[in-house]
Amino acid sequence: MTGGARVQGNALLLGDGAQIRFIRTLRLPESGTHALPPGLGEFPLRRVEDYPDTVPPEWRAKGGVMLPVYLREAMWLSFAGSAEPTALQVGVGKVCAVSGDRWTGRLARGPQNYVVLPRQPWLDGINSGAGTVRQFVAVPLGLGATVEGQVTGEETTGGVQLQAFPLEEEELRRWREVERANRMRPRAAGPSAPGGGPFPAAPGSAPGGYGAPPAPAGFGGPLPAPMAAAAPGAAPAGRGPAVPAPSPVMGLGAGGAMRQEVYRDDRGLSRWADRPAARVFVHLVTPPEWRRITGEDAPPSPVDRAAYTKAGLPWFDHYDEDGTDLPAAGPLEQVKPVGDWLGDDHSPWVTPAPGQVKPLGNAPRPGDAVQDGDW
């Protein structure tokens, strides 16, 4: 990290532009293409350097932050609140989630290996092209199920890697001038989604928004009770092969597909700074290891998606007529879903009713500094 990574609550701030939250969500079936699943609250985020006596020594060397995940738990990355244009690289086990290439730490356009904030409001999975991504799903290292293992043939890194590049100095100065001028002008009502609603808010800021924990009122009743989580590494009840006890180090595999664009950068590489403002390694930790390290219990396993849908709670569909989607990433096209490695543990799928799919789109801060290391 060249400087500028900070933790504020459960948000990770990179430089002056990027704000990232890791959002818990429902895992999708691995067949078909689905609407965007709801946000079920933020993963807790802790700095590695705050637990020097309990984290593994190799984590201390890498620095960064950590969060707890269950076996096969799904997540997405929210970029709501990102203040200035940022080219953000997202690695899963040091494989680019956008291009499928190995991590280099440098921006590239052939193929594009980053997303542009705040243009990209969120990222739910690896780029699969044609306006879709395949969901991020947590799996242990050592089984071959991670994106890292399938693309590189090795599972040595795990976690998530983030690196943020600001605009180059003159381009950033011009952008800020335009922004100041725009703030001086009277504003009309903000942009609307196709169905008339506002753009999605930051997680937790408004009930029912994509990324916000859904509010029971008005959505067909209370949230179903969370399902009891299987112990990490346990075989799915009554289904699939036995799964070896996992390492406490987790990585990300590929789950079901959903409709989501990964937007092409319309600026070009020359507009971005040569050096990153910040980078950070995000360690994914099993719940037992999280408790051992931090003394805290991990949040309960996410709610069952069938019960969620039966309760009438919302799913989401994002559309942006002005955006240009990136093509499928070659190395990522061959990645097999987690179920091919661990067996199928899905309960029968309950399709959301049309009224449950909500249209979206069209459309310096304090914090605790995060220590970087060698990765």
PDB file of N, CA, C and O in Angstrom, residues 68-138:
ATOM      1  N   PRO A  68     -15.338 -12.272   8.445  1.00  0.00           N
ATOM      2  CA  PRO A  68     -15.713 -13.679   8.597  1.00  0.00           C
ATOM      3  C   PRO A  68     -16.719 -14.118   7.540  1.00  0.00           C
ATOM      4  O   PRO A  68     -17.682 -13.414   7.243  1.00  0.00           O
ATOM      5  N   VAL A  69     -16.524 -15.318   6.976  1.00  0.00           N
ATOM      6  CA  VAL A  69     -17.480 -15.863   6.005  1.00  0.00           C
ATOM      7  C   VAL A  69     -17.708 -17.344   6.287  1.00  0.00           C
ATOM      8  O   VAL A  69     -16.796 -18.057   6.699  1.00  0.00           O
ATOM      9  N   TYR A  70     -18.938 -17.788   6.064  1.00  0.00           N
ATOM     10  CA  TYR A  70     -19.268 -19.201   6.149  1.00  0.00           C
ATOM     11  C   TYR A  70     -18.930 -19.893   4.833  1.00  0.00           C
ATOM     12  O   TYR A  70     -18.879 -19.260   3.778  1.00  0.00           O
ATOM     13  N   LEU A  71     -18.729 -21.206   4.910  1.00  0.00           N
ATOM     14  CA  LEU A  71     -18.576 -22.012   3.710  1.00  0.00           C
ATOM     15  C   LEU A  71     -19.773 -21.789   2.800  1.00  0.00           C
ATOM     16  O   LEU A  71     -20.922 -21.895   3.233  1.00  0.00           O
ATOM     17  N   ARG A  72     -19.509 -21.432   1.531  1.00  0.00           N
ATOM     18  CA  ARG A  72     -20.522 -21.179   0.498  1.00  0.00           C
ATOM     19  C   ARG A  72     -21.331 -19.914   0.740  1.00  0.00           C
ATOM     20  O   ARG A  72     -22.351 -19.706   0.076  1.00  0.00           O
ATOM     21  N   GLU A  73     -20.930 -19.084   1.646  1.00  0.00           N
ATOM     22  CA  GLU A  73     -21.646 -17.814   1.803  1.00  0.00           C
ATOM     23  C   GLU A  73     -21.314 -16.906   0.620  1.00  0.00           C
ATOM     24  O   GLU A  73     -20.181 -16.848   0.145  1.00  0.00           O
ATOM     25  N   ALA A  74     -22.322 -16.164   0.146  1.00  0.00           N
ATOM     26  CA  ALA A  74     -22.153 -15.261  -0.988  1.00  0.00           C
ATOM     27  C   ALA A  74     -21.995 -13.828  -0.504  1.00  0.00           C
ATOM     28  O   ALA A  74     -22.487 -13.459   0.568  1.00  0.00           O
ATOM     29  N   MET A  75     -21.289 -13.026  -1.311  1.00  0.00           N
ATOM     30  CA  MET A  75     -21.092 -11.618  -0.968  1.00  0.00           C
ATOM     31  C   MET A  75     -21.080 -10.785  -2.228  1.00  0.00           C
ATOM     32  O   MET A  75     -20.938 -11.294  -3.342  1.00  0.00           O
ATOM     33  N   TRP A  76     -21.256  -9.481  -2.050  1.00  0.00           N
ATOM     34  CA  TRP A  76     -20.986  -8.546  -3.138  1.00  0.00           C
ATOM     35  C   TRP A  76     -20.329  -7.303  -2.577  1.00  0.00           C
ATOM     36  O   TRP A  76     -20.340  -7.064  -1.362  1.00  0.00           O
ATOM     37  N   LEU A  77     -19.706  -6.540  -3.451  1.00  0.00           N
ATOM     38  CA  LEU A  77     -18.968  -5.335  -3.077  1.00  0.00           C
ATOM     39  C   LEU A  77     -19.793  -4.114  -3.462  1.00  0.00           C
ATOM     40  O   LEU A  77     -20.156  -3.950  -4.630  1.00  0.00           O
ATOM     41  N   SER A  78     -20.114  -3.296  -2.477  1.00  0.00           N
ATOM     42  CA  SER A  78     -20.829  -2.041  -2.710  1.00  0.00           C
ATOM     43  C   SER A  78     -19.841  -0.891  -2.776  1.00  0.00           C
ATOM     44  O   SER A  78     -18.954  -0.770  -1.926  1.00  0.00           O
ATOM     45  N   PHE A  79     -20.001  -0.029  -3.796  1.00  0.00           N
ATOM     46  CA  PHE A  79     -19.148   1.142  -3.950  1.00  0.00           C
ATOM     47  C   PHE A  79     -19.904   2.438  -3.678  1.00  0.00           C
ATOM     48  O   PHE A  79     -19.423   3.522  -4.010  1.00  0.00           O
ATOM     49  N   ALA A  80     -21.095   2.332  -3.071  1.00  0.00           N
ATOM     50  CA  ALA A  80     -21.869   3.517  -2.731  1.00  0.00           C
ATOM     51  C   ALA A  80     -21.065   4.407  -1.793  1.00  0.00           C
ATOM     52  O   ALA A  80     -20.392   3.914  -0.884  1.00  0.00           O
ATOM     53  N   GLY A  81     -21.120   5.702  -2.021  1.00  0.00           N
ATOM     54  CA  GLY A  81     -20.376   6.639  -1.189  1.00  0.00           C
ATOM     55  C   GLY A  81     -19.017   6.979  -1.748  1.00  0.00           C
ATOM     56  O   GLY A  81     -18.317   7.822  -1.176  1.00  0.00           O
ATOM     57  N   SER A  82     -18.606   6.345  -2.859  1.00  0.00           N
ATOM     58  CA  SER A  82     -17.329   6.697  -3.485  1.00  0.00           C
ATOM     59  C   SER A  82     -17.416   8.121  -4.021  1.00  0.00           C
ATOM     60  O   SER A  82     -18.327   8.461  -4.769  1.00  0.00           O
ATOM     61  N   ALA A  83     -16.440   8.954  -3.620  1.00  0.00           N
ATOM     62  CA  ALA A  83     -16.578  10.398  -3.800  1.00  0.00           C
ATOM     63  C   ALA A  83     -15.974  10.922  -5.097  1.00  0.00           C
ATOM     64  O   ALA A  83     -16.452  11.920  -5.646  1.00  0.00           O
ATOM     65  N   GLU A  84     -14.910  10.310  -5.589  1.00  0.00           N
ATOM     66  CA  GLU A  84     -14.220  10.811  -6.769  1.00  0.00           C
ATOM     67  C   GLU A  84     -13.907   9.661  -7.713  1.00  0.00           C
ATOM     68  O   GLU A  84     -13.814   8.509  -7.284  1.00  0.00           O
ATOM     69  N   PRO A  85     -13.738   9.954  -9.014  1.00  0.00           N
ATOM     70  CA  PRO A  85     -13.443   8.884  -9.965  1.00  0.00           C
ATOM     71  C   PRO A  85     -12.218   8.080  -9.542  1.00  0.00           C
ATOM     72  O   PRO A  85     -11.177   8.638  -9.191  1.00  0.00           O
ATOM     73  N   THR A  86     -12.360   6.781  -9.585  1.00  0.00           N
ATOM     74  CA  THR A  86     -11.305   5.866  -9.169  1.00  0.00           C
ATOM     75  C   THR A  86     -11.324   4.644 -10.067  1.00  0.00           C
ATOM     76  O   THR A  86     -12.400   4.106 -10.363  1.00  0.00           O
ATOM     77  N   ALA A  87     -10.143   4.223 -10.512  1.00  0.00           N
ATOM     78  CA  ALA A  87     -10.005   2.944 -11.208  1.00  0.00           C
ATOM     79  C   ALA A  87      -9.647   1.906 -10.155  1.00  0.00           C
ATOM     80  O   ALA A  87      -8.561   1.955  -9.564  1.00  0.00           O
ATOM     81  N   LEU A  88     -10.562   0.998  -9.887  1.00  0.00           N
ATOM     82  CA  LEU A  88     -10.395   0.025  -8.813  1.00  0.00           C
ATOM     83  C   LEU A  88     -10.124  -1.357  -9.383  1.00  0.00           C
ATOM     84  O   LEU A  88     -10.932  -1.895 -10.144  1.00  0.00           O
ATOM     85  N   GLN A  89      -9.011  -1.934  -9.004  1.00  0.00           N
ATOM     86  CA  GLN A  89      -8.711  -3.312  -9.350  1.00  0.00           C
ATOM     87  C   GLN A  89      -9.227  -4.226  -8.245  1.00  0.00           C
ATOM     88  O   GLN A  89      -9.049  -3.942  -7.053  1.00  0.00           O
ATOM     89  N   VAL A  90      -9.874  -5.319  -8.652  1.00  0.00           N
ATOM     90  CA  VAL A  90     -10.427  -6.301  -7.723  1.00  0.00           C
ATOM     91  C   VAL A  90      -9.818  -7.649  -8.058  1.00  0.00           C
ATOM     92  O   VAL A  90     -10.036  -8.191  -9.151  1.00  0.00           O
ATOM     93  N   GLY A  91      -9.057  -8.193  -7.129  1.00  0.00           N
ATOM     94  CA  GLY A  91      -8.470  -9.506  -7.315  1.00  0.00           C
ATOM     95  C   GLY A  91      -9.105 -10.524  -6.404  1.00  0.00           C
ATOM     96  O   GLY A  91      -9.458 -10.223  -5.261  1.00  0.00           O
ATOM     97  N   VAL A  92      -9.283 -11.753  -6.888  1.00  0.00           N
ATOM     98  CA  VAL A  92      -9.756 -12.871  -6.067  1.00  0.00           C
ATOM     99  C   VAL A  92      -8.635 -13.917  -6.106  1.00  0.00           C
ATOM    100  O   VAL A  92      -8.431 -14.594  -7.102  1.00  0.00           O
ATOM    101  N   GLY A  93      -7.873 -13.998  -5.009  1.00  0.00           N
ATOM    102  CA  GLY A  93      -6.695 -14.840  -5.025  1.00  0.00           C
ATOM    103  C   GLY A  93      -5.684 -14.377  -6.059  1.00  0.00           C
ATOM    104  O   GLY A  93      -5.006 -15.184  -6.704  1.00  0.00           O
ATOM    105  N   LYS A  94      -5.572 -13.067  -6.222  1.00  0.00           N
ATOM    106  CA  LYS A  94      -4.658 -12.439  -7.182  1.00  0.00           C
ATOM    107  C   LYS A  94      -4.935 -12.857  -8.629  1.00  0.00           C
ATOM    108  O   LYS A  94      -4.043 -12.928  -9.459  1.00  0.00           O
ATOM    109  N   VAL A  95      -6.230 -13.117  -8.904  1.00  0.00           N
ATOM    110  CA  VAL A  95      -6.742 -13.228 -10.270  1.00  0.00           C
ATOM    111  C   VAL A  95      -7.745 -12.097 -10.448  1.00  0.00           C
ATOM    112  O   VAL A  95      -8.630 -11.914  -9.606  1.00  0.00           O
ATOM    113  N   CYS A  96      -7.605 -11.316 -11.519  1.00  0.00           N
ATOM    114  CA  CYS A  96      -8.486 -10.170 -11.725  1.00  0.00           C
ATOM    115  C   CYS A  96      -9.919 -10.636 -11.959  1.00  0.00           C
ATOM    116  O   CYS A  96     -10.180 -11.455 -12.850  1.00  0.00           O
ATOM    117  N   ALA A  97     -10.864 -10.106 -11.172  1.00  0.00           N
ATOM    118  CA  ALA A  97     -12.271 -10.483 -11.301  1.00  0.00           C
ATOM    119  C   ALA A  97     -12.915  -9.919 -12.554  1.00  0.00           C
ATOM    120  O   ALA A  97     -14.016 -10.335 -12.925  1.00  0.00           O
ATOM    121  N   VAL A  98     -12.235  -8.973 -13.224  1.00  0.00           N
ATOM    122  CA  VAL A  98     -12.782  -8.350 -14.431  1.00  0.00           C
ATOM    123  C   VAL A  98     -12.213  -8.983 -15.695  1.00  0.00           C
ATOM    124  O   VAL A  98     -12.947  -9.313 -16.628  1.00  0.00           O
ATOM    125  N   SER A  99     -10.892  -9.163 -15.756  1.00  0.00           N
ATOM    126  CA  SER A  99     -10.243  -9.675 -16.960  1.00  0.00           C
ATOM    127  C   SER A  99      -9.917 -11.161 -16.895  1.00  0.00           C
ATOM    128  O   SER A  99      -9.719 -11.805 -17.934  1.00  0.00           O
ATOM    129  N   GLY A 100      -9.802 -11.723 -15.698  1.00  0.00           N
ATOM    130  CA  GLY A 100      -9.379 -13.101 -15.546  1.00  0.00           C
ATOM    131  C   GLY A 100      -7.879 -13.289 -15.600  1.00  0.00           C
ATOM    132  O   GLY A 100      -7.386 -14.409 -15.433  1.00  0.00           O
ATOM    133  N   ASP A 101      -7.124 -12.223 -15.828  1.00  0.00           N
ATOM    134  CA  ASP A 101      -5.663 -12.325 -15.866  1.00  0.00           C
ATOM    135  C   ASP A 101      -5.097 -12.341 -14.450  1.00  0.00           C
ATOM    136  O   ASP A 101      -5.749 -11.919 -13.496  1.00  0.00           O
ATOM    137  N   ARG A 102      -3.861 -12.789 -14.334  1.00  0.00           N
ATOM    138  CA  ARG A 102      -3.200 -12.753 -13.038  1.00  0.00           C
ATOM    139  C   ARG A 102      -2.931 -11.312 -12.628  1.00  0.00           C
ATOM    140  O   ARG A 102      -2.743 -10.436 -13.465  1.00  0.00           O
ATOM    141  N   TRP A 103      -2.911 -11.114 -11.328  1.00  0.00           N
ATOM    142  CA  TRP A 103      -2.716  -9.782 -10.755  1.00  0.00           C
ATOM    143  C   TRP A 103      -1.353  -9.223 -11.151  1.00  0.00           C
ATOM    144  O   TRP A 103      -0.331  -9.892 -11.003  1.00  0.00           O
ATOM    145  N   THR A 104      -1.341  -8.001 -11.662  1.00  0.00           N
ATOM    146  CA  THR A 104      -0.087  -7.329 -11.980  1.00  0.00           C
ATOM    147  C   THR A 104       0.098  -6.048 -11.181  1.00  0.00           C
ATOM    148  O   THR A 104       1.221  -5.568 -11.040  1.00  0.00           O
ATOM    149  N   GLY A 105      -0.991  -5.484 -10.672  1.00  0.00           N
ATOM    150  CA  GLY A 105      -0.891  -4.214  -9.956  1.00  0.00           C
ATOM    151  C   GLY A 105      -0.820  -3.017 -10.879  1.00  0.00           C
ATOM    152  O   GLY A 105      -0.658  -1.888 -10.412  1.00  0.00           O
ATOM    153  N   ARG A 106      -0.962  -3.231 -12.182  1.00  0.00           N
ATOM    154  CA  ARG A 106      -0.940  -2.130 -13.148  1.00  0.00           C
ATOM    155  C   ARG A 106      -2.245  -2.122 -13.919  1.00  0.00           C
ATOM    156  O   ARG A 106      -2.801  -3.184 -14.246  1.00  0.00           O
ATOM    157  N   LEU A 107      -2.723  -0.934 -14.274  1.00  0.00           N
ATOM    158  CA  LEU A 107      -3.944  -0.831 -15.070  1.00  0.00           C
ATOM    159  C   LEU A 107      -3.666  -1.262 -16.502  1.00  0.00           C
ATOM    160  O   LEU A 107      -2.596  -1.010 -17.053  1.00  0.00           O
ATOM    161  N   ALA A 108      -4.666  -1.907 -17.109  1.00  0.00           N
ATOM    162  CA  ALA A 108      -4.555  -2.344 -18.500  1.00  0.00           C
ATOM    163  C   ALA A 108      -5.916  -2.213 -19.166  1.00  0.00           C
ATOM    164  O   ALA A 108      -6.957  -2.270 -18.507  1.00  0.00           O
ATOM    165  N   ARG A 109      -5.884  -2.067 -20.499  1.00  0.00           N
ATOM    166  CA  ARG A 109      -7.132  -1.964 -21.260  1.00  0.00           C
ATOM    167  C   ARG A 109      -7.313  -3.106 -22.257  1.00  0.00           C
ATOM    168  O   ARG A 109      -8.334  -3.166 -22.930  1.00  0.00           O
ATOM    169  N   GLY A 110      -6.350  -3.966 -22.408  1.00  0.00           N
ATOM    170  CA  GLY A 110      -6.486  -5.025 -23.394  1.00  0.00           C
ATOM    171  C   GLY A 110      -6.248  -6.403 -22.816  1.00  0.00           C
ATOM    172  O   GLY A 110      -5.184  -6.988 -23.025  1.00  0.00           O
ATOM    173  N   PRO A 111      -7.173  -6.980 -22.028  1.00  0.00           N
ATOM    174  CA  PRO A 111      -8.493  -6.463 -21.675  1.00  0.00           C
ATOM    175  C   PRO A 111      -8.452  -5.541 -20.453  1.00  0.00           C
ATOM    176  O   PRO A 111      -7.454  -5.501 -19.736  1.00  0.00           O
ATOM    177  N   GLN A 112      -9.547  -4.815 -20.237  1.00  0.00           N
ATOM    178  CA  GLN A 112      -9.660  -3.929 -19.081  1.00  0.00           C
ATOM    179  C   GLN A 112      -9.612  -4.758 -17.806  1.00  0.00           C
ATOM    180  O   GLN A 112     -10.322  -5.766 -17.682  1.00  0.00           O
ATOM    181  N   ASN A 113      -8.787  -4.330 -16.847  1.00  0.00           N
ATOM    182  CA  ASN A 113      -8.615  -5.105 -15.612  1.00  0.00           C
ATOM    183  C   ASN A 113      -8.999  -4.299 -14.378  1.00  0.00           C
ATOM    184  O   ASN A 113      -8.414  -4.477 -13.315  1.00  0.00           O
ATOM    185  N   TYR A 114     -10.010  -3.461 -14.491  1.00  0.00           N
ATOM    186  CA  TYR A 114     -10.464  -2.639 -13.369  1.00  0.00           C
ATOM    187  C   TYR A 114     -11.894  -2.193 -13.629  1.00  0.00           C
ATOM    188  O   TYR A 114     -12.403  -2.296 -14.754  1.00  0.00           O
ATOM    189  N   VAL A 115     -12.548  -1.718 -12.574  1.00  0.00           N
ATOM    190  CA  VAL A 115     -13.854  -1.067 -12.691  1.00  0.00           C
ATOM    191  C   VAL A 115     -13.674   0.407 -12.344  1.00  0.00           C
ATOM    192  O   VAL A 115     -12.726   0.780 -11.647  1.00  0.00           O
ATOM    193  N   VAL A 116     -14.576   1.243 -12.845  1.00  0.00           N
ATOM    194  CA  VAL A 116     -14.478   2.687 -12.648  1.00  0.00           C
ATOM    195  C   VAL A 116     -15.563   3.129 -11.673  1.00  0.00           C
ATOM    196  O   VAL A 116     -16.761   2.927 -11.916  1.00  0.00           O
ATOM    197  N   LEU A 117     -15.120   3.709 -10.559  1.00  0.00           N
ATOM    198  CA  LEU A 117     -16.047   4.245  -9.559  1.00  0.00           C
ATOM    199  C   LEU A 117     -16.144   5.749  -9.737  1.00  0.00           C
ATOM    200  O   LEU A 117     -15.186   6.389 -10.155  1.00  0.00           O
ATOM    201  N   PRO A 118     -17.311   6.356  -9.456  1.00  0.00           N
ATOM    202  CA  PRO A 118     -18.547   5.715  -8.981  1.00  0.00           C
ATOM    203  C   PRO A 118     -19.450   5.209 -10.098  1.00  0.00           C
ATOM    204  O   PRO A 118     -20.592   4.840  -9.838  1.00  0.00           O
ATOM    205  N   ARG A 119     -18.945   5.187 -11.343  1.00  0.00           N
ATOM    206  CA  ARG A 119     -19.736   4.677 -12.470  1.00  0.00           C
ATOM    207  C   ARG A 119     -20.236   3.274 -12.207  1.00  0.00           C
ATOM    208  O   ARG A 119     -21.380   2.932 -12.512  1.00  0.00           O
ATOM    209  N   GLN A 120     -19.363   2.422 -11.665  1.00  0.00           N
ATOM    210  CA  GLN A 120     -19.750   1.054 -11.303  1.00  0.00           C
ATOM    211  C   GLN A 120     -20.301   1.083  -9.883  1.00  0.00           C
ATOM    212  O   GLN A 120     -19.554   1.330  -8.936  1.00  0.00           O
ATOM    213  N   PRO A 121     -21.600   0.878  -9.693  1.00  0.00           N
ATOM    214  CA  PRO A 121     -22.150   1.031  -8.340  1.00  0.00           C
ATOM    215  C   PRO A 121     -21.854  -0.138  -7.414  1.00  0.00           C
ATOM    216  O   PRO A 121     -21.880   0.025  -6.197  1.00  0.00           O
ATOM    217  N   TRP A 122     -21.597  -1.310  -7.987  1.00  0.00           N
ATOM    218  CA  TRP A 122     -21.360  -2.502  -7.182  1.00  0.00           C
ATOM    219  C   TRP A 122     -20.731  -3.562  -8.068  1.00  0.00           C
ATOM    220  O   TRP A 122     -20.709  -3.456  -9.299  1.00  0.00           O
ATOM    221  N   LEU A 123     -20.214  -4.616  -7.450  1.00  0.00           N
ATOM    222  CA  LEU A 123     -19.715  -5.775  -8.180  1.00  0.00           C
ATOM    223  C   LEU A 123     -20.075  -7.008  -7.372  1.00  0.00           C
ATOM    224  O   LEU A 123     -19.641  -7.174  -6.242  1.00  0.00           O
ATOM    225  N   ASP A 124     -20.869  -7.888  -7.991  1.00  0.00           N
ATOM    226  CA  ASP A 124     -21.387  -9.064  -7.299  1.00  0.00           C
ATOM    227  C   ASP A 124     -20.619 -10.339  -7.602  1.00  0.00           C
ATOM    228  O   ASP A 124     -20.879 -11.382  -6.986  1.00  0.00           O
ATOM    229  N   GLY A 125     -19.703 -10.291  -8.585  1.00  0.00           N
ATOM    230  CA  GLY A 125     -19.025 -11.524  -8.935  1.00  0.00           C
ATOM    231  C   GLY A 125     -18.046 -11.318 -10.068  1.00  0.00           C
ATOM    232  O   GLY A 125     -17.750 -10.185 -10.476  1.00  0.00           O
ATOM    233  N   ILE A 126     -17.541 -12.436 -10.601  1.00  0.00           N
ATOM    234  CA  ILE A 126     -16.570 -12.368 -11.682  1.00  0.00           C
ATOM    235  C   ILE A 126     -17.276 -12.062 -12.995  1.00  0.00           C
ATOM    236  O   ILE A 126     -18.415 -12.476 -13.224  1.00  0.00           O
ATOM    237  N   ASN A 127     -16.614 -11.330 -13.862  1.00  0.00           N
ATOM    238  CA  ASN A 127     -17.178 -10.912 -15.132  1.00  0.00           C
ATOM    239  C   ASN A 127     -17.398 -12.112 -16.051  1.00  0.00           C
ATOM    240  O   ASN A 127     -16.457 -12.824 -16.395  1.00  0.00           O
ATOM    241  N   SER A 128     -18.656 -12.328 -16.453  1.00  0.00           N
ATOM    242  CA  SER A 128     -18.957 -13.414 -17.388  1.00  0.00           C
ATOM    243  C   SER A 128     -19.516 -12.895 -18.702  1.00  0.00           C
ATOM    244  O   SER A 128     -19.949 -13.677 -19.547  1.00  0.00           O
ATOM    245  N   GLY A 129     -19.498 -11.564 -18.905  1.00  0.00           N
ATOM    246  CA  GLY A 129     -19.882 -10.976 -20.188  1.00  0.00           C
ATOM    247  C   GLY A 129     -21.380 -11.006 -20.444  1.00  0.00           C
ATOM    248  O   GLY A 129     -22.169 -11.548 -19.665  1.00  0.00           O
ATOM    249  N   ALA A 130     -21.792 -10.363 -21.553  1.00  0.00           N
ATOM    250  CA  ALA A 130     -23.199 -10.322 -21.963  1.00  0.00           C
ATOM    251  C   ALA A 130     -24.093  -9.781 -20.858  1.00  0.00           C
ATOM    252  O   ALA A 130     -25.223 -10.246 -20.667  1.00  0.00           O
ATOM    253  N   GLY A 131     -23.579  -8.789 -20.119  1.00  0.00           N
ATOM    254  CA  GLY A 131     -24.383  -8.173 -19.074  1.00  0.00           C
ATOM    255  C   GLY A 131     -24.596  -9.048 -17.859  1.00  0.00           C
ATOM    256  O   GLY A 131     -25.594  -8.891 -17.147  1.00  0.00           O
ATOM    257  N   THR A 132     -23.659  -9.975 -17.574  1.00  0.00           N
ATOM    258  CA  THR A 132     -23.816 -10.863 -16.421  1.00  0.00           C
ATOM    259  C   THR A 132     -22.508 -10.970 -15.647  1.00  0.00           C
ATOM    260  O   THR A 132     -21.421 -10.731 -16.175  1.00  0.00           O
ATOM    261  N   VAL A 133     -22.640 -11.331 -14.382  1.00  0.00           N
ATOM    262  CA  VAL A 133     -21.504 -11.750 -13.552  1.00  0.00           C
ATOM    263  C   VAL A 133     -21.904 -13.042 -12.851  1.00  0.00           C
ATOM    264  O   VAL A 133     -23.097 -13.369 -12.764  1.00  0.00           O
ATOM    265  N   ARG A 134     -20.900 -13.776 -12.346  1.00  0.00           N
ATOM    266  CA  ARG A 134     -21.153 -14.985 -11.576  1.00  0.00           C
ATOM    267  C   ARG A 134     -20.752 -14.740 -10.136  1.00  0.00           C
ATOM    268  O   ARG A 134     -19.643 -14.318  -9.852  1.00  0.00           O
ATOM    269  N   GLN A 135     -21.656 -15.021  -9.264  1.00  0.00           N
ATOM    270  CA  GLN A 135     -21.616 -14.593  -7.870  1.00  0.00           C
ATOM    271  C   GLN A 135     -20.341 -15.019  -7.138  1.00  0.00           C
ATOM    272  O   GLN A 135     -19.839 -16.126  -7.318  1.00  0.00           O
ATOM    273  N   PHE A 136     -19.824 -14.100  -6.296  1.00  0.00           N
ATOM    274  CA  PHE A 136     -18.729 -14.428  -5.394  1.00  0.00           C
ATOM    275  C   PHE A 136     -19.248 -15.363  -4.304  1.00  0.00           C
ATOM    276  O   PHE A 136     -20.180 -15.017  -3.572  1.00  0.00           O
ATOM    277  N   VAL A 137     -18.619 -16.532  -4.144  1.00  0.00           N
ATOM    278  CA  VAL A 137     -19.019 -17.516  -3.135  1.00  0.00           C
ATOM    279  C   VAL A 137     -17.766 -17.981  -2.397  1.00  0.00           C
ATOM    280  O   VAL A 137     -16.768 -18.361  -3.016  1.00  0.00           O
ATOM    281  N   ALA A 138     -17.815 -17.984  -1.071  1.00  0.00           N
ATOM    282  CA  ALA A 138     -16.646 -18.328  -0.255  1.00  0.00           C
ATOM    283  C   ALA A 138     -16.441 -19.837  -0.185  1.00  0.00           C
ATOM    284  O   ALA A 138     -17.377 -20.596   0.080  1.00  0.00           O
TER     285      ALA A 138
END
